[in-house]
PDB file of C-alpha atoms and ligand atoms in Angstrom:
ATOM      1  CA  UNK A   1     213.688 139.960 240.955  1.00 89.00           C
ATOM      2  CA  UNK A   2     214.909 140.738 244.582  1.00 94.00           C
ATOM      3  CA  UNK A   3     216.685 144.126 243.483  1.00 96.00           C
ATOM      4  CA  UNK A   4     213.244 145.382 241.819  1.00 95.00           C
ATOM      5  CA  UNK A   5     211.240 145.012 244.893  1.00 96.00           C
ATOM      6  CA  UNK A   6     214.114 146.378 247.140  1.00 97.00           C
ATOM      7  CA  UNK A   7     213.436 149.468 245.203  1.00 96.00           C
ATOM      8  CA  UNK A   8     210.469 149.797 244.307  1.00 96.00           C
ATOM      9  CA  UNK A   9     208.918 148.985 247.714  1.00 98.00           C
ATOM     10  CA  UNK A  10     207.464 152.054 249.144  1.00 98.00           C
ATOM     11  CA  UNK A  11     206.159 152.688 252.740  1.00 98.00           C
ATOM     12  CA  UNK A  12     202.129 153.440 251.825  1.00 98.00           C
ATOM     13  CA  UNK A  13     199.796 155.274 254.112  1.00 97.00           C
ATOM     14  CA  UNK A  14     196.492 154.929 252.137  1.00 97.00           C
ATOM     15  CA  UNK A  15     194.999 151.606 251.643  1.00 98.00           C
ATOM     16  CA  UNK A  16     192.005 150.357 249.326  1.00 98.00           C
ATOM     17  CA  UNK A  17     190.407 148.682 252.398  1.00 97.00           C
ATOM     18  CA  UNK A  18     190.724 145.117 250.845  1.00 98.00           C
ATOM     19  CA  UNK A  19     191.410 142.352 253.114  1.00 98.00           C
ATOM     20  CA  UNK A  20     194.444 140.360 252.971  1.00 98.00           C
ATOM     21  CA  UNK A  21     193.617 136.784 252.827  1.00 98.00           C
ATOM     22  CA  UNK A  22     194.631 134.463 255.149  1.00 98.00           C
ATOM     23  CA  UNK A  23     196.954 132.371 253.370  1.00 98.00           C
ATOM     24  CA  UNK A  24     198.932 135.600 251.860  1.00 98.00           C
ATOM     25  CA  UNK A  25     199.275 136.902 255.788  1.00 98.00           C
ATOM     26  CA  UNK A  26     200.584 133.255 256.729  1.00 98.00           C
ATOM     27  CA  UNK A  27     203.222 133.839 253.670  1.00 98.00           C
ATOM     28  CA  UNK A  28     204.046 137.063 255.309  1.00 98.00           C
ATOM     29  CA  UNK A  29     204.485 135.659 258.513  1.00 98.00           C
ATOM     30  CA  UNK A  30     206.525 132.497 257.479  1.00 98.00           C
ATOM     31  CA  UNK A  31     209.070 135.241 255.987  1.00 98.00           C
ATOM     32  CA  UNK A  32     209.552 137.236 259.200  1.00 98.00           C
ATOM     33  CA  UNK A  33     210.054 133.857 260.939  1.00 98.00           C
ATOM     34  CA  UNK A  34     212.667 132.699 258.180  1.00 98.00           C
ATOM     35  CA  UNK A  35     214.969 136.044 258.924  1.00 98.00           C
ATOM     36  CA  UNK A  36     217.939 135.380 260.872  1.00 98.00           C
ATOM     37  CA  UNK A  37     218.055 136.017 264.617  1.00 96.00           C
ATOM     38  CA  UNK A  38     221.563 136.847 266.886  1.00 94.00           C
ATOM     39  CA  UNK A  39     222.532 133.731 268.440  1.00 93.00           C
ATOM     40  CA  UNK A  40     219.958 131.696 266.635  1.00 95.00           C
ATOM     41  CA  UNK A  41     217.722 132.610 269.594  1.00 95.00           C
ATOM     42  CA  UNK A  42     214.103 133.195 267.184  1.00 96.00           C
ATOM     43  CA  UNK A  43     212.783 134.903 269.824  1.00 96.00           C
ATOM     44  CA  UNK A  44     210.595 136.950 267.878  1.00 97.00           C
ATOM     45  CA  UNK A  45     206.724 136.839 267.964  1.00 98.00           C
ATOM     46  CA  UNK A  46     203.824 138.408 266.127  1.00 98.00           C
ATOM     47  CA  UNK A  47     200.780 139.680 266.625  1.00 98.00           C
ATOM     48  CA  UNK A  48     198.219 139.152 264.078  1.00 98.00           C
ATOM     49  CA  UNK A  49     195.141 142.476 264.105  1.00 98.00           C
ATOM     50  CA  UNK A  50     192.596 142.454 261.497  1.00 98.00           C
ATOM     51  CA  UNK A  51     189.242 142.839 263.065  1.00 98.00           C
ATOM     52  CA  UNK A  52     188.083 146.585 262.139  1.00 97.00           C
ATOM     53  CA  UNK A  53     186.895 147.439 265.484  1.00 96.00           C
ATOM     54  CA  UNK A  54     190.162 146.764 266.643  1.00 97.00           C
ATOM     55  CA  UNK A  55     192.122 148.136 264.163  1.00 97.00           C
ATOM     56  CA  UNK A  56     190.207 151.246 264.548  1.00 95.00           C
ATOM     57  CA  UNK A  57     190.908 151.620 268.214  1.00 92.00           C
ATOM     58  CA  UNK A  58     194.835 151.032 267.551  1.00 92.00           C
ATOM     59  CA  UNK A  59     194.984 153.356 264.871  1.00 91.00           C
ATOM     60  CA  UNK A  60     193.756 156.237 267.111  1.00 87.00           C
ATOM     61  CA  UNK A  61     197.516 156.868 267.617  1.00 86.00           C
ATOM     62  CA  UNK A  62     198.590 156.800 263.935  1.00 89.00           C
ATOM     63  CA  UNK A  63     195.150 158.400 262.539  1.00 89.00           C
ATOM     64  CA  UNK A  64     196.785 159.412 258.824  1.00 91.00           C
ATOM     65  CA  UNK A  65     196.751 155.409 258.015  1.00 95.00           C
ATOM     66  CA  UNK A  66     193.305 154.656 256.115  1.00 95.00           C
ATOM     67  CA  UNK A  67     191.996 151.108 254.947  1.00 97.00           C
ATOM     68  CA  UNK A  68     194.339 149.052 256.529  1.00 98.00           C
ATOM     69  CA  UNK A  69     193.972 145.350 256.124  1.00 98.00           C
ATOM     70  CA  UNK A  70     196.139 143.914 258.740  1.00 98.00           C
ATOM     71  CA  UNK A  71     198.298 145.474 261.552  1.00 98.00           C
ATOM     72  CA  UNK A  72     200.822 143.217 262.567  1.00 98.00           C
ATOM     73  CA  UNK A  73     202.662 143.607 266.022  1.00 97.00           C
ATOM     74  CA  UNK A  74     206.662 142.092 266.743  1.00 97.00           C
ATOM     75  CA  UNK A  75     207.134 141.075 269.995  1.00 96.00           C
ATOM     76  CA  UNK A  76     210.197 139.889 271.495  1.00 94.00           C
ATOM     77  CA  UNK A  77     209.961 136.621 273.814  1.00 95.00           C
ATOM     78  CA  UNK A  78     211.589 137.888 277.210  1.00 92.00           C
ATOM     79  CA  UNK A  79     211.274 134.120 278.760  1.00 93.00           C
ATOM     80  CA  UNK A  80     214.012 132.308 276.563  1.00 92.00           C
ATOM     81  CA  UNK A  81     216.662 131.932 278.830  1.00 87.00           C
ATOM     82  CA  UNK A  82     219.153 133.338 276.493  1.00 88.00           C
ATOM     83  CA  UNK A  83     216.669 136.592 275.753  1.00 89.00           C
ATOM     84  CA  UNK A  84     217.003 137.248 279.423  1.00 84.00           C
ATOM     85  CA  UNK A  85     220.848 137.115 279.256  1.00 85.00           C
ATOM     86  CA  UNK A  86     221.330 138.844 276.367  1.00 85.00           C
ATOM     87  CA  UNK A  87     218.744 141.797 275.532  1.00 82.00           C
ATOM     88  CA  UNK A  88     218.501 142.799 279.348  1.00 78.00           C
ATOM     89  CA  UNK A  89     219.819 147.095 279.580  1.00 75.00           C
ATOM     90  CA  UNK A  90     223.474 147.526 279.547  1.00 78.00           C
ATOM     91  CA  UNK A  91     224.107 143.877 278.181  1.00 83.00           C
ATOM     92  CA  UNK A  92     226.716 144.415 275.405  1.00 83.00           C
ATOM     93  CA  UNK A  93     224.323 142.891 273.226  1.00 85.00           C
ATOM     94  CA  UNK A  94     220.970 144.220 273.988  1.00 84.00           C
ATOM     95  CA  UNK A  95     220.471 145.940 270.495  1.00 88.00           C
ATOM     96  CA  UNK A  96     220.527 142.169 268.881  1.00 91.00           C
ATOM     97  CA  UNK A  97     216.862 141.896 269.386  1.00 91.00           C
ATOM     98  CA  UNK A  98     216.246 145.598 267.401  1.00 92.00           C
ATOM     99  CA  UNK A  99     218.350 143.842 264.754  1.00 96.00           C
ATOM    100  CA  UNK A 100     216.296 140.523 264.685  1.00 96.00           C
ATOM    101  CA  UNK A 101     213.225 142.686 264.317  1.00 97.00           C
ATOM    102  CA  UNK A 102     214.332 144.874 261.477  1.00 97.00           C
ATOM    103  CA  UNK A 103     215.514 141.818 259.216  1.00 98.00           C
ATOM    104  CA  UNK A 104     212.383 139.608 259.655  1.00 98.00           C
ATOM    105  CA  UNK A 105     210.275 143.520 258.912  1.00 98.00           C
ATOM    106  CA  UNK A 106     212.213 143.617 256.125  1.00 98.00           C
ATOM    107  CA  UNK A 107     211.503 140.292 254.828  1.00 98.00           C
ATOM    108  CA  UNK A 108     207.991 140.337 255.620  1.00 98.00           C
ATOM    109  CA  UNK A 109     207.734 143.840 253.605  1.00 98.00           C
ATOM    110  CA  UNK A 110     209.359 142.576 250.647  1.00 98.00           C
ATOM    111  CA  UNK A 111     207.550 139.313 250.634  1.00 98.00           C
ATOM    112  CA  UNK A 112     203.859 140.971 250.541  1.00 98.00           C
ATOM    113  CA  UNK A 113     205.196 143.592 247.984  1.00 98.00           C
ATOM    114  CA  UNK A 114     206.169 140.153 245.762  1.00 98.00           C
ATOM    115  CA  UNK A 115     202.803 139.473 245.986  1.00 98.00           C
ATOM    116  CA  UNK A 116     200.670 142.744 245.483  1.00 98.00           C
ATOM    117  CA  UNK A 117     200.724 143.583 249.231  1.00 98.00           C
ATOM    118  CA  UNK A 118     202.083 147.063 250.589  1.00 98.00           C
ATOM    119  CA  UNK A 119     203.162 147.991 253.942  1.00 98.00           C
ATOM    120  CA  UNK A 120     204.238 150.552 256.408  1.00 98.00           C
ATOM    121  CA  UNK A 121     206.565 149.757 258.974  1.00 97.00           C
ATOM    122  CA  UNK A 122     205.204 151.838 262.523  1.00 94.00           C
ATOM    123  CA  UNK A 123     206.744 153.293 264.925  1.00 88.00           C
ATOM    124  CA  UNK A 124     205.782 152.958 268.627  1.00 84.00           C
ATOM    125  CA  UNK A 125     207.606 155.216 270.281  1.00 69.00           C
ATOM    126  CA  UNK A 126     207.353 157.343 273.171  1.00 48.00           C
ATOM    127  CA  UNK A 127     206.541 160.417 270.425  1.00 50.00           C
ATOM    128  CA  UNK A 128     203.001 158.806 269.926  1.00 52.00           C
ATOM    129  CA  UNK A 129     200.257 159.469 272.183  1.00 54.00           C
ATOM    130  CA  UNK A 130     197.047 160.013 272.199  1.00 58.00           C
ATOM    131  CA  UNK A 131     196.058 163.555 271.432  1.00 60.00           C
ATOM    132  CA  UNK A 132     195.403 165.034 274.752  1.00 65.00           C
ATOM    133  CA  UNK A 133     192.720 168.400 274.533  1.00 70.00           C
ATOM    134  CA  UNK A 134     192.302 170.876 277.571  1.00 78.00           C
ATOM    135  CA  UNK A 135     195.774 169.728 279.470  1.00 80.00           C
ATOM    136  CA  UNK A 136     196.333 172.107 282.298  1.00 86.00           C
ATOM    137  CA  UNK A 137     200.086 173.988 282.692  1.00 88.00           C
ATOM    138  CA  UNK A 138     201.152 171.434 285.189  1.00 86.00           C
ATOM    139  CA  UNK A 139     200.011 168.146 282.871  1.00 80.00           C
ATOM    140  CA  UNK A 140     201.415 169.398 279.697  1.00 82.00           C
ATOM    141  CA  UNK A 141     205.172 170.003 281.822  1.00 85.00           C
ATOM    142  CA  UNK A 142     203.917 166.117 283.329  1.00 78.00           C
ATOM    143  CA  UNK A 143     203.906 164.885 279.747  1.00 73.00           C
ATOM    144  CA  UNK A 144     207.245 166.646 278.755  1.00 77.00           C
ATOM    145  CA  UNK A 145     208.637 165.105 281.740  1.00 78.00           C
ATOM    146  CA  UNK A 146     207.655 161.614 280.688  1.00 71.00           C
ATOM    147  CA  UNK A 147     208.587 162.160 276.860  1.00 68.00           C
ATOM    148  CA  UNK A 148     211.873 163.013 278.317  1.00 72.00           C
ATOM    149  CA  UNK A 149     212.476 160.310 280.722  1.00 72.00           C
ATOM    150  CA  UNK A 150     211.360 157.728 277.853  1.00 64.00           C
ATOM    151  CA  UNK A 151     208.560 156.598 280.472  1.00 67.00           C
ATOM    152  CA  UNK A 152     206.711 156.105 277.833  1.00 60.00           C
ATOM    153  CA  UNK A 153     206.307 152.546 278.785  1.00 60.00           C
ATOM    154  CA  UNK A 154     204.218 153.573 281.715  1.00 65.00           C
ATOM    155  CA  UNK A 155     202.284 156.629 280.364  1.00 67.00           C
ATOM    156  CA  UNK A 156     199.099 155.200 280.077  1.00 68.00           C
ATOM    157  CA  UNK A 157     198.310 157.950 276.781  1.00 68.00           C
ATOM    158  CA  UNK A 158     201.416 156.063 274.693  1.00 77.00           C
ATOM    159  CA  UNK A 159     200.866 153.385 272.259  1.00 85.00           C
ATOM    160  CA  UNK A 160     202.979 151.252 273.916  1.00 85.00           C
ATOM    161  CA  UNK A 161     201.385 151.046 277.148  1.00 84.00           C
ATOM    162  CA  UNK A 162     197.461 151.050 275.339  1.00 87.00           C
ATOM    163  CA  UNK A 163     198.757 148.093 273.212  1.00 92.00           C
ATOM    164  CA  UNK A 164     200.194 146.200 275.854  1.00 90.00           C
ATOM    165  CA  UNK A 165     196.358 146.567 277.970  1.00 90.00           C
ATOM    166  CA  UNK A 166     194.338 146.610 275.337  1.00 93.00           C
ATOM    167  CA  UNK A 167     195.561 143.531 273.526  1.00 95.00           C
ATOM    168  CA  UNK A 168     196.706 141.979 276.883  1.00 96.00           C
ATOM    169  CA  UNK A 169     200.007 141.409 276.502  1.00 95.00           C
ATOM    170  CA  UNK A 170     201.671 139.722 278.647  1.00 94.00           C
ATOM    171  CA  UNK A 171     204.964 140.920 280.404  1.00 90.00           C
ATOM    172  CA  UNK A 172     207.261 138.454 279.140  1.00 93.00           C
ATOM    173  CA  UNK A 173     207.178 139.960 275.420  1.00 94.00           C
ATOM    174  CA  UNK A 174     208.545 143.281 274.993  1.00 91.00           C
ATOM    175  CA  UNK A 175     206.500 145.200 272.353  1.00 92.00           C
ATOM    176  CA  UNK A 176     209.456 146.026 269.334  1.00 92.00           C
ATOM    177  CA  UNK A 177     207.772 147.030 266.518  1.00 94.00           C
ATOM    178  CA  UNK A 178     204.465 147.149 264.229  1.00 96.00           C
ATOM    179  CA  UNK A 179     204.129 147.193 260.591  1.00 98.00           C
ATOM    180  CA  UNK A 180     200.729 147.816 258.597  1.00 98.00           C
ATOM    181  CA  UNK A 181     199.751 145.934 255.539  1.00 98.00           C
ATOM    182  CA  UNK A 182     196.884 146.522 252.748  1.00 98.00           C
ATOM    183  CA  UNK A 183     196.504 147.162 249.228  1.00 98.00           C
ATOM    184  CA  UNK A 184     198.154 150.730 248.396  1.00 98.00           C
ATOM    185  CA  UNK A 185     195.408 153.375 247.606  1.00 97.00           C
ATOM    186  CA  UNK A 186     197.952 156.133 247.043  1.00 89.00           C
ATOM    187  CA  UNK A 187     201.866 155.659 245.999  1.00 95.00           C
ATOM    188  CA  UNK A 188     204.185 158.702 246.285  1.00 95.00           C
ATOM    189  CA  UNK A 189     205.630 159.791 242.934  1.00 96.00           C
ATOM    190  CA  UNK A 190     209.029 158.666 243.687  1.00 95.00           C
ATOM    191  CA  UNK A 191     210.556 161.730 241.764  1.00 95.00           C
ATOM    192  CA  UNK A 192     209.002 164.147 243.717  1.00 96.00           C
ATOM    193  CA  UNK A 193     207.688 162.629 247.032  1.00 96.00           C
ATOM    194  CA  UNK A 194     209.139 163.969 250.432  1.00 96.00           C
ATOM    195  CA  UNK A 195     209.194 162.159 254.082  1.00 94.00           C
ATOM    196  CA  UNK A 196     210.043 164.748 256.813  1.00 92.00           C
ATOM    197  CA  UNK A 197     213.226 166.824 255.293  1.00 94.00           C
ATOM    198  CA  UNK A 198     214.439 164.098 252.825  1.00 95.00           C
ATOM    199  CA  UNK A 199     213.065 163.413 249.030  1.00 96.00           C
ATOM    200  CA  UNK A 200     212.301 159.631 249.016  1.00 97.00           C
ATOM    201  CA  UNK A 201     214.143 158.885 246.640  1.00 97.00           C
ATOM    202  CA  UNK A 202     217.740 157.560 247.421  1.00 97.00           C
ATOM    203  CA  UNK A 203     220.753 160.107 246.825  1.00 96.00           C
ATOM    204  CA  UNK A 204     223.658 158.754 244.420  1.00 97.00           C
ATOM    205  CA  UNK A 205     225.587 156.066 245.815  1.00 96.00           C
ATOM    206  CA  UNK A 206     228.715 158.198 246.769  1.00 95.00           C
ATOM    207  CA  UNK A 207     226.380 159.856 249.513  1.00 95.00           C
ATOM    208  CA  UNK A 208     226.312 156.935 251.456  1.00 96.00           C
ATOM    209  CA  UNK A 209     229.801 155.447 250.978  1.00 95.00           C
ATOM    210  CA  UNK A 210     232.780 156.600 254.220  1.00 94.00           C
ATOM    211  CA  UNK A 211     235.787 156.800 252.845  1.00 90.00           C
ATOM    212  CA  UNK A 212     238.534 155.597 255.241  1.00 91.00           C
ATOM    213  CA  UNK A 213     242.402 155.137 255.401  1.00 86.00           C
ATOM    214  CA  UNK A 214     243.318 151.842 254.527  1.00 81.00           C
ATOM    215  CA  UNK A 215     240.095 150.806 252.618  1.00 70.00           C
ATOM    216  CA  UNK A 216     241.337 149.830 249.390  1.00 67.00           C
TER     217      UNK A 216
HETATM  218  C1  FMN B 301     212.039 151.974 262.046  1.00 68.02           C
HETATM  219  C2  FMN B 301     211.041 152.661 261.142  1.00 68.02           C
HETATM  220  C3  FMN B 301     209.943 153.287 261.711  1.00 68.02           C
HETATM  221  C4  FMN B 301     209.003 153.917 260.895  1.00 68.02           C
HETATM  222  N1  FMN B 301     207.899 154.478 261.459  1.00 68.02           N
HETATM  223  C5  FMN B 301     206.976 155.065 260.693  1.00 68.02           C
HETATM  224  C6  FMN B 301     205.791 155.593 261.279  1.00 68.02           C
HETATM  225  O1  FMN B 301     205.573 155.508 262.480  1.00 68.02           O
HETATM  226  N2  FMN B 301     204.897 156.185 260.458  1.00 68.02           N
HETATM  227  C7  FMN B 301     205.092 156.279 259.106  1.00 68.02           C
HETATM  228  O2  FMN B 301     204.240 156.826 258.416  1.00 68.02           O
HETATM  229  N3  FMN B 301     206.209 155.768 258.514  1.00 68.02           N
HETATM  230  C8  FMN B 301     207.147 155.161 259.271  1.00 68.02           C
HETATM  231  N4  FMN B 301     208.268 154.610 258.692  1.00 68.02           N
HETATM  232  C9  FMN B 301     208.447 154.673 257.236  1.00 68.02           C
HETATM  233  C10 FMN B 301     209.522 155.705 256.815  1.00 68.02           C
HETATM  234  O3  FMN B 301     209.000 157.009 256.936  1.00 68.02           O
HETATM  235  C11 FMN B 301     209.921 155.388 255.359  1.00 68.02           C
HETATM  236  O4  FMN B 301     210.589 154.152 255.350  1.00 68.02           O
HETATM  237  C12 FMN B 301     210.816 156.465 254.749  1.00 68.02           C
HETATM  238  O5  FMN B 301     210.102 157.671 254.606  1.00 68.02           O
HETATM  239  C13 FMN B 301     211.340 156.047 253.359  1.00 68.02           C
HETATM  240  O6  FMN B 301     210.272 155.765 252.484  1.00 68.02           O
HETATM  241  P1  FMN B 301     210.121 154.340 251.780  1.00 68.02           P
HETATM  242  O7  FMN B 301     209.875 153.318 252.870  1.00 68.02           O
HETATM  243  O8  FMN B 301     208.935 154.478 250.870  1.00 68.02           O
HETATM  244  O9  FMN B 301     211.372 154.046 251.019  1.00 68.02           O
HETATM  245  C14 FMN B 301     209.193 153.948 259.481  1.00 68.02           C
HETATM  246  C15 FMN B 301     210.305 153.294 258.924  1.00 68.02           C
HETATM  247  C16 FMN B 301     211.203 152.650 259.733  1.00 68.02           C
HETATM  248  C17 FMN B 301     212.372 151.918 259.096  1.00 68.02           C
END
């Protein structure tokens, strides 16, 4: 039942180490393909990472993940002529590929947890780099600068800039997103688990709900 695995889907952090097996990633896959996409554009791609030497490498920047069985990158296709028109800066419209890549994580996420699979979606953000030791005055105020300037894209200690030359991407996809999946290890008591200030656990529906003028 759809509503059952919209809540009881949890993002996991600990994994068994089990391997996902080929035809339950292509299932995964196939679902993130089948979401919709602004303008019918599908310009979304993935990348598929499984091998342990590289998964070990990538996970440098998110170290708390353990026994990971896949790590699955969403790239957005710059070189469809209506990508280039449409998700280019100050376009009206240049969110529509953030969109396109939540809805086929989300359907990817849902379809593994039908199947026994867990997940955690990743951000790759400027707030991820490497952990520097020994930076002088001058380099840490550098760094700031950077963080700041959301040059992350060119700061060769943030994830997005080691995926893009360590995988060797090329510069017509724009990295969006990544998304880790494996067989959960350890699953947050849902009546008790915190994620930065907020319990896990959804409030009451009336927390979410504007009320405005005119509604009813
Ligand atoms: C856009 C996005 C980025 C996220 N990035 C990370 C991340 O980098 N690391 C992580 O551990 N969890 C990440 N998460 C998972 C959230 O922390 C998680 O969804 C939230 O705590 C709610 O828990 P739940 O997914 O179990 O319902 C991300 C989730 C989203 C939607």
């Amino acid at each position: 039942m759809i509503s059952k695995l919209i809540k009881e889907r949890r993002s996991i952090r600990v994994f068994s180490g089990k391997k996902i097996s080929l035809n339950d990633m292509n299932k995964i896959i196939e679902a993130g393909i089948w979401a919709p996409t602004g303008c019918n554009n599908q310009e979304l791609r993935f990348v598929i990472l499984e091998k342990e030497n590289v998964l070990t490498e990538v996970l440098k920047f998110k170290p708390f993940f353990r026994g990971v069985s896949h790590f699955i990158l969403v790239l957005c296709d710059m070189s469809i002529p209506l990508s280039a028109q449409i998700y280019k800066k100050k376009s009206p419209a240049q969110m529509m590929s953030d969109l396109d890549t939540g809805l086929a994580i989300q359907n990817m996420v849902l379809l593994a947890k039908d199947i026994g699979i867990d997940s955690c979606i990743v951000n790759l953000s400027e707030q991820h780099y490497k952990k520097e030791k020994n930076l002088s005055i001058l380099q840490k105020i550098f760094k700031e600068f950077k963080k700041k300037f959301n040059l992350h894209s060119i700061n060769p200690n943030s994830f997005e800039y080691f995926l893009r030359n360590f995988l060797q991407i090329p510069k017509q996809y724009k990295i969006r997103a990544g998304v880790v999946f494996g067989y959960g290890k350890n699953f947050p008591n849902i009546e008790k688990a915190k994620h930065g200030k907020n319990m896990i656990k959804r409030n009451p529906m009336e927390n979410y709900i504007i009320k405005v003028n005119y509604a009813e």
